[in-house]
Structures are given as structure tokens and as C-alpha cells.
XYZ file of C-alpha atoms in Angstrom:
364
model
C -22.902 102.752 101.816
C -19.167 102.287 102.686
C -18.323 100.994 106.102
C -15.485 101.924 108.547
C -12.874 99.131 108.690
C -11.310 98.727 112.139
C -7.514 98.443 112.208
C -4.649 99.411 114.405
C -5.237 103.075 113.651
C -9.080 102.847 114.040
C -9.445 100.641 117.153
C -12.244 98.631 118.487
C -13.021 99.082 122.180
C -13.451 96.808 125.147
C -17.149 97.017 124.629
C -17.386 96.528 120.893
C -18.730 92.958 121.235
C -21.608 94.245 123.337
C -22.287 97.143 121.073
C -22.476 94.839 118.008
C -24.778 92.378 119.852
C -27.129 95.357 120.620
C -27.476 96.220 116.913
C -25.405 99.241 116.326
C -26.257 100.822 112.952
C -23.461 103.373 112.599
C -20.098 104.533 113.716
C -17.843 107.461 113.512
C -14.129 107.729 114.347
C -13.107 109.699 117.501
C -9.672 109.684 118.923
C -8.658 106.861 116.577
C -11.451 104.663 118.010
C -14.903 103.566 117.080
C -17.820 105.638 118.523
C -21.320 104.322 117.923
C -23.780 106.946 116.367
C -27.078 105.218 116.130
C -28.925 102.131 117.265
C -32.672 102.171 116.359
C -32.667 105.761 114.959
C -31.358 109.143 116.135
C -34.971 110.133 116.927
C -35.993 106.874 118.683
C -32.612 106.806 120.594
C -33.227 110.387 121.864
C -36.800 109.558 122.997
C -35.593 106.432 124.852
C -32.748 108.326 126.487
C -35.136 110.894 127.840
C -37.443 108.265 129.563
C -35.255 105.240 130.543
C -31.491 104.426 130.768
C -28.746 103.716 128.254
C -25.326 102.352 128.352
C -22.783 104.258 126.133
C -19.483 103.015 124.884
C -17.467 106.159 125.022
C -14.051 104.521 125.204
C -12.991 107.129 122.660
C -12.829 109.618 125.613
C -9.254 108.685 125.936
C -7.403 109.690 129.076
C -4.061 111.604 129.167
C -2.193 110.794 132.397
C -0.473 113.787 133.936
C 1.634 112.379 136.758
C 4.649 113.565 138.702
C 6.066 116.328 140.907
C 5.269 118.962 138.239
C 1.806 117.619 137.404
C -0.024 120.625 139.030
C 2.417 123.054 137.407
C 1.600 121.592 133.971
C -2.097 121.556 134.621
C -1.972 125.260 135.461
C -0.106 126.071 132.248
C -2.573 124.188 130.061
C -5.761 125.720 131.076
C -7.220 129.119 131.874
C -9.161 127.582 134.687
C -7.919 128.007 138.365
C -6.730 124.605 139.439
C -5.753 125.486 143.023
C -9.265 124.961 144.461
C -9.781 121.468 142.832
C -10.474 118.856 145.566
C -9.401 115.261 145.631
C -12.630 113.785 144.459
C -13.463 116.401 141.936
C -13.777 116.733 138.178
C -13.267 119.956 136.315
C -14.249 121.047 132.892
C -11.030 122.604 131.546
C -10.736 124.428 128.272
C -7.207 124.099 126.773
C -5.867 126.892 124.656
C -2.845 127.645 122.539
C -0.545 130.657 122.649
C -3.122 132.770 120.638
C -5.933 131.728 123.039
C -7.508 129.272 120.491
C -9.250 126.187 121.767
C -7.133 122.960 121.478
C -9.457 120.753 123.481
C -12.069 120.767 126.264
C -11.343 117.841 128.468
C -12.765 116.955 131.863
C -9.860 116.835 134.313
C -10.032 114.252 137.109
C -7.943 114.719 140.113
C -6.682 111.349 141.404
C -3.955 112.807 143.774
C -2.057 115.942 144.317
C 0.439 114.854 141.669
C -1.811 112.797 139.409
C -4.567 113.722 137.047
C -6.516 112.264 134.134
C -7.578 114.432 131.233
C -10.618 112.914 129.573
C -10.184 114.430 126.116
C -12.303 115.380 123.210
C -11.305 114.427 119.762
C -7.658 115.428 119.315
C -4.092 114.343 120.253
C -3.753 116.534 123.250
C -1.172 114.325 124.850
C 1.258 115.575 122.110
C 0.785 119.170 123.171
C 1.294 118.354 126.692
C 4.292 116.309 126.149
C 5.913 118.975 123.966
C 5.602 121.426 126.916
C 7.132 118.835 129.388
C 10.094 118.328 127.016
C 10.593 121.989 126.328
C 10.647 123.060 129.970
C 12.192 119.920 131.365
C 9.252 119.314 133.731
C 9.235 116.154 136.017
C 5.910 114.803 134.684
C 4.909 111.591 132.964
C 2.463 112.020 129.956
C 0.934 108.885 128.761
C -2.368 107.171 127.761
C -3.423 104.573 130.419
C -5.497 101.615 129.755
C -8.793 103.376 130.803
C -11.936 103.153 128.822
C -14.992 105.169 129.928
C -18.565 103.531 129.827
C -21.387 106.035 130.300
C -24.739 105.246 131.949
C -27.232 107.927 131.002
C -30.953 108.715 131.545
C -33.398 109.235 134.314
C -33.101 105.621 135.566
C -29.385 105.726 135.639
C -29.088 105.904 139.461
C -31.330 102.832 139.938
C -29.274 100.826 137.385
C -25.947 101.893 138.874
C -27.030 101.170 142.469
C -27.794 97.563 141.426
C -24.205 97.065 140.126
C -22.191 99.240 142.497
C -24.419 99.553 145.532
C -26.298 102.530 146.947
C -23.076 104.625 147.533
C -23.264 105.520 143.958
C -26.379 107.692 144.679
C -24.370 109.869 146.933
C -21.927 111.041 144.212
C -22.497 114.692 143.539
C -22.249 116.399 140.044
C -18.808 116.460 138.781
C -17.540 114.451 141.802
C -16.398 110.820 141.823
C -15.998 107.805 144.116
C -13.864 104.711 143.561
C -16.226 101.780 143.977
C -15.641 98.024 143.772
C -16.447 95.726 140.855
C -15.481 92.065 141.026
C -11.874 92.025 142.156
C -11.071 95.597 141.223
C -12.475 99.148 141.568
C -13.316 101.905 139.214
C -13.504 105.637 139.312
C -17.126 106.560 138.854
C -18.080 110.192 138.200
C -21.483 111.824 137.986
C -21.041 113.294 134.517
C -21.722 112.497 130.909
C -22.510 114.177 127.442
C -26.230 114.490 128.051
C -28.469 116.553 130.258
C -30.575 113.449 131.295
C -28.290 112.671 134.259
C -26.036 109.795 134.801
C -22.466 108.577 135.260
C -19.223 107.803 133.556
C -17.350 104.644 134.741
C -13.571 104.761 134.025
C -12.849 101.204 133.326
C -9.183 100.387 134.104
C -8.182 97.358 132.246
C -9.782 96.272 128.980
C -10.528 92.780 130.306
C -13.121 94.277 132.549
C -15.061 95.757 129.696
C -17.430 93.014 128.693
C -18.037 91.806 132.302
C -19.224 95.282 133.279
C -21.285 95.615 130.137
C -23.031 92.296 130.801
C -23.615 93.148 134.440
C -25.297 96.444 133.468
C -27.559 94.766 130.975
C -28.332 91.816 133.240
C -29.412 94.193 136.007
C -31.292 96.647 133.882
C -33.709 94.710 131.699
C -36.747 95.644 133.738
C -35.566 99.266 133.582
C -35.739 99.126 129.750
C -31.939 99.427 129.465
C -30.586 99.829 125.938
C -27.275 100.507 124.295
C -26.962 104.137 123.268
C -24.556 106.774 122.315
C -24.151 110.633 122.394
C -27.309 111.781 120.622
C -27.273 114.679 118.230
C -30.803 115.823 118.940
C -30.536 115.815 122.723
C -27.019 117.436 122.586
C -28.218 120.409 120.558
C -31.365 120.833 122.683
C -29.136 120.934 125.748
C -26.496 123.271 124.346
C -23.588 120.686 124.854
C -20.828 121.881 122.459
C -18.883 119.496 120.304
C -15.193 120.326 119.997
C -14.107 120.173 116.329
C -17.616 121.035 115.210
C -19.200 123.866 117.207
C -15.725 125.190 118.192
C -12.329 124.818 116.785
C -8.859 126.174 117.227
C -9.967 129.508 115.653
C -12.293 130.051 118.616
C -11.478 131.236 122.075
C -13.164 129.990 125.257
C -14.890 133.476 125.415
C -16.393 132.867 122.033
C -17.599 129.386 123.165
C -19.351 130.885 126.232
C -16.812 129.407 128.575
C -15.594 132.630 130.224
C -16.623 131.229 133.735
C -13.683 128.705 133.239
C -11.257 131.440 132.536
C -10.379 132.413 136.143
C -6.758 131.505 136.634
C -4.692 134.305 138.162
C -1.527 132.702 136.749
C 0.224 133.353 133.446
C -1.112 130.229 131.583
C -0.429 129.705 127.912
C -2.515 132.057 125.837
C -3.496 134.468 128.721
C -2.020 137.543 127.075
C -3.890 136.771 123.914
C -7.134 136.453 125.691
C -6.737 139.753 127.724
C -8.926 141.894 125.353
C -11.774 139.402 125.207
C -11.618 139.096 128.989
C -12.123 142.775 129.336
C -14.260 143.688 126.381
C -15.968 140.429 125.486
C -15.632 138.282 122.301
C -16.517 139.557 118.739
C -18.629 136.418 118.239
C -20.191 133.837 120.472
C -22.090 130.646 120.445
C -25.882 130.970 120.326
C -28.880 128.808 120.164
C -30.971 129.152 116.922
C -34.054 127.717 115.392
C -34.294 127.147 111.702
C -37.484 127.654 109.589
C -38.590 125.251 107.045
C -37.477 121.588 106.483
C -33.842 120.761 106.770
C -31.699 117.644 106.081
C -28.561 116.296 107.980
C -25.941 118.963 108.836
C -22.752 117.469 107.494
C -20.790 120.675 106.995
C -20.577 124.222 108.287
C -23.521 126.331 107.134
C -22.796 129.986 106.649
C -25.021 132.745 108.323
C -25.288 135.601 105.858
C -26.447 139.236 106.169
C -26.248 141.739 103.444
C -23.838 139.684 101.386
C -21.409 139.021 104.247
C -20.909 136.159 106.516
C -21.919 136.831 110.103
C -21.499 133.406 111.590
C -21.983 129.754 110.997
C -23.917 126.703 112.132
C -22.185 123.371 112.547
C -24.933 121.483 114.466
C -28.608 121.349 113.566
C -31.355 118.787 113.838
C -35.105 118.429 113.970
C -36.386 117.945 117.611
C -39.600 115.847 117.700
C -40.203 116.862 121.325
C -40.126 120.668 120.688
C -41.424 120.241 117.042
C -38.800 122.604 115.513
C -35.363 122.594 114.085
C -32.786 123.390 116.780
C -29.195 124.519 116.072
C -26.007 125.750 117.650
C -24.293 128.567 115.849
C -21.347 130.838 116.289
C -22.722 134.327 115.625
C -21.095 137.761 115.271
C -21.932 140.313 117.959
C -23.812 142.401 115.438
C -26.345 139.663 114.887
C -26.434 137.619 118.030
C -29.351 139.465 119.787
C -32.354 137.132 120.594
C -34.953 137.412 117.804
C -32.500 138.357 115.096
C -33.419 136.560 111.844
C -30.509 135.622 109.569
C -30.136 133.883 106.230
C -28.725 130.487 106.604
C -27.068 128.855 103.660
C -27.560 125.120 104.166
C -26.492 122.190 101.849
C -30.193 121.869 101.185
C -30.805 125.533 100.175
C -31.281 128.770 101.948
C -33.250 128.802 105.233
C -33.986 131.556 107.780
C -32.418 131.106 111.214
C -33.607 132.923 114.344
C -31.447 133.517 117.353
C -32.870 132.355 120.585
C -32.645 133.515 124.250
C -31.489 130.133 125.653
C -31.188 126.480 124.981
C -34.106 124.219 125.354
C -32.873 122.274 128.440
């Protein structure tokens, strides 16, 4: 099988040496960087994540620095979320939309000061969109990519491992809050967050030279906790209903279609607000739903159409077999006409037709 060749456009990370030493078996490319996809196997990695603790190289969650006197003004324009209530130590999930209300990205915003934010972005060059707004309106804002590389610690033993490296203060961090805690001769922003439902933290490593010392410290302190290298896991993600931008949702989808209406609460005239007015009042014509799939399935490497009476009524872009729940779990974008729980719909997979059944809720 062909391999990904790192170069200036597809970059290694400050943790790549550690990832390679821990036996990574696959990568994808995310924000022009290597993102590990599997170590032992997707199934074994998921089982370990649910019982122990893993260290994830998620440097690909690049930061967009929004800094300057007009920083908050820009943030309010970018997202439908009300930014005025955001506190100094808080992280916000912020959908970003275009003039038509279509999703451009779904970063986590980190408020560092009243005039300084990081946007920890999903796959996509969001900084270019933000910079375009700054230049068009003449805002007094710096938009740049700082030397910040997130490292996630996920799993039920994450608190124990982090406390050994950063002290017990880490245990007091609340969900989607952060503290700046010391490491060696520096300090890092540490947030209780991450792309799993198993609990854990994201460490925003400022300065690439600190990457491997931190990696080594976590592994040295976690061997008796059965620490392993890991990565965002497709099985656990689908079970948990954690959406993947670019897969489960794209620019043709609105936040309301993605089930993110609770984050569309800004009273201001943000970009795309007028286009979203109808869905805000009447609801979306389609929306994300959990599904099960009957029969045997293979890897989901493309969008699978949901069909009814010869017409498409949705699609599935994430699906996997769950050993824990002993069924095929999936995330679908389903038309209103067919999204009621219990609805059985034809699913045209790359492995043949299967039946999909809409579920009431995700499994975690």
C-alpha cells in the first residue's frame, strides 16, 4: 500500500518521533500535518481507550491567533454563538458559517485575554477566511498561526496521569475550562476537552522544542497506568456522536442541520444570520441522526446515499462496527421526512445495499 510522504506541505509534528517509536500503523493528512489513525487496530485502540489512558498527537488541530483591539468584534462576526458571556478561562465550541449559513469550520475558541483568542480549528484553512474579513473591513486584528501544537490525554485514567506531570491542580479544571500550568521552565494552557467521550485534557504546547520532553514525561509517569499512544478513534467517535467536519458535515450544511442550534444564540448580525433565519424559526429540512446498519459492512470511505422510493433522503459518511454494542453504528444526515426514530431506509454502501434504521440517541 502507498504511504504518505512528509514534506513542507505535509508536515511532521513535534511528537512524530514518539508516535513512530510507539508503533503507529497509519496516518491521514489533516491541516497539512500528519495525524495518526491506528496503532494496534481500530478495535483494540478503542477498547484500550475506554479502560485506560492514551496520549494523542493532535498537533493538526492548528491554532488561529485572533489578537488586537478588534479581536472580539471579529469573533462576533465569525460565529453564531454569543461571545459576550465567555469568561477568561473558558473554551467555547463555535460553529463558523459563511454568508449563506453554511458551515466553514467548527473550532474550539480559547479566550486568552479580552483582546486575544485561539481558534483550535478542524481541517480547513480558516485563517484565510478570517484574514479576508480583517482586510476587507480594515480591522485592527492580527491573524496568524502561532507555534502551538496540542497534545491530548484521553481515557478514564487521564486525571491520574496528568496530575503526576502537572500536579493536582489539573484535577480542578472543569469541562471546557483551562488553566495555565508549569512544565519545566515554561507553562502550557491545559483544557479539559478532547475528541472523545472518555474524559481527558488537551495540552496546548507552545514551542515545538517542548514536544518530545512532554511526550516522554507522560509515558515515563504512566507505564503503570497502561498508557499507550492513541489517536481519535472512529468507533468511539461514532458511538459518542462526535461529528467530523468535512465528513459528517460540510459547507452545504448549516449548524441547525448539524444539531448545533444551541450554539446559534448571538443577538448580533453575524455573517450568515439572515440566511439562517428560516431554519432558526422553522427548523432545518434535514439533520444529523444516529443510525444502525443491518448486515455486514466494510470500511466507509465515501458518502453512502440513503434512498427511499428511488430518491435520496440523506447520506451516511461515518460508519463502523462496534464490538462493545455488537452492531454497526453510523452518523447520517437525514431528511425530515425520514428522520423519525425507527424509520428503516435503504443504504447504498460501496459494499452493496444495506438497511439502516434511525435511532433515538447516540450510544454514549
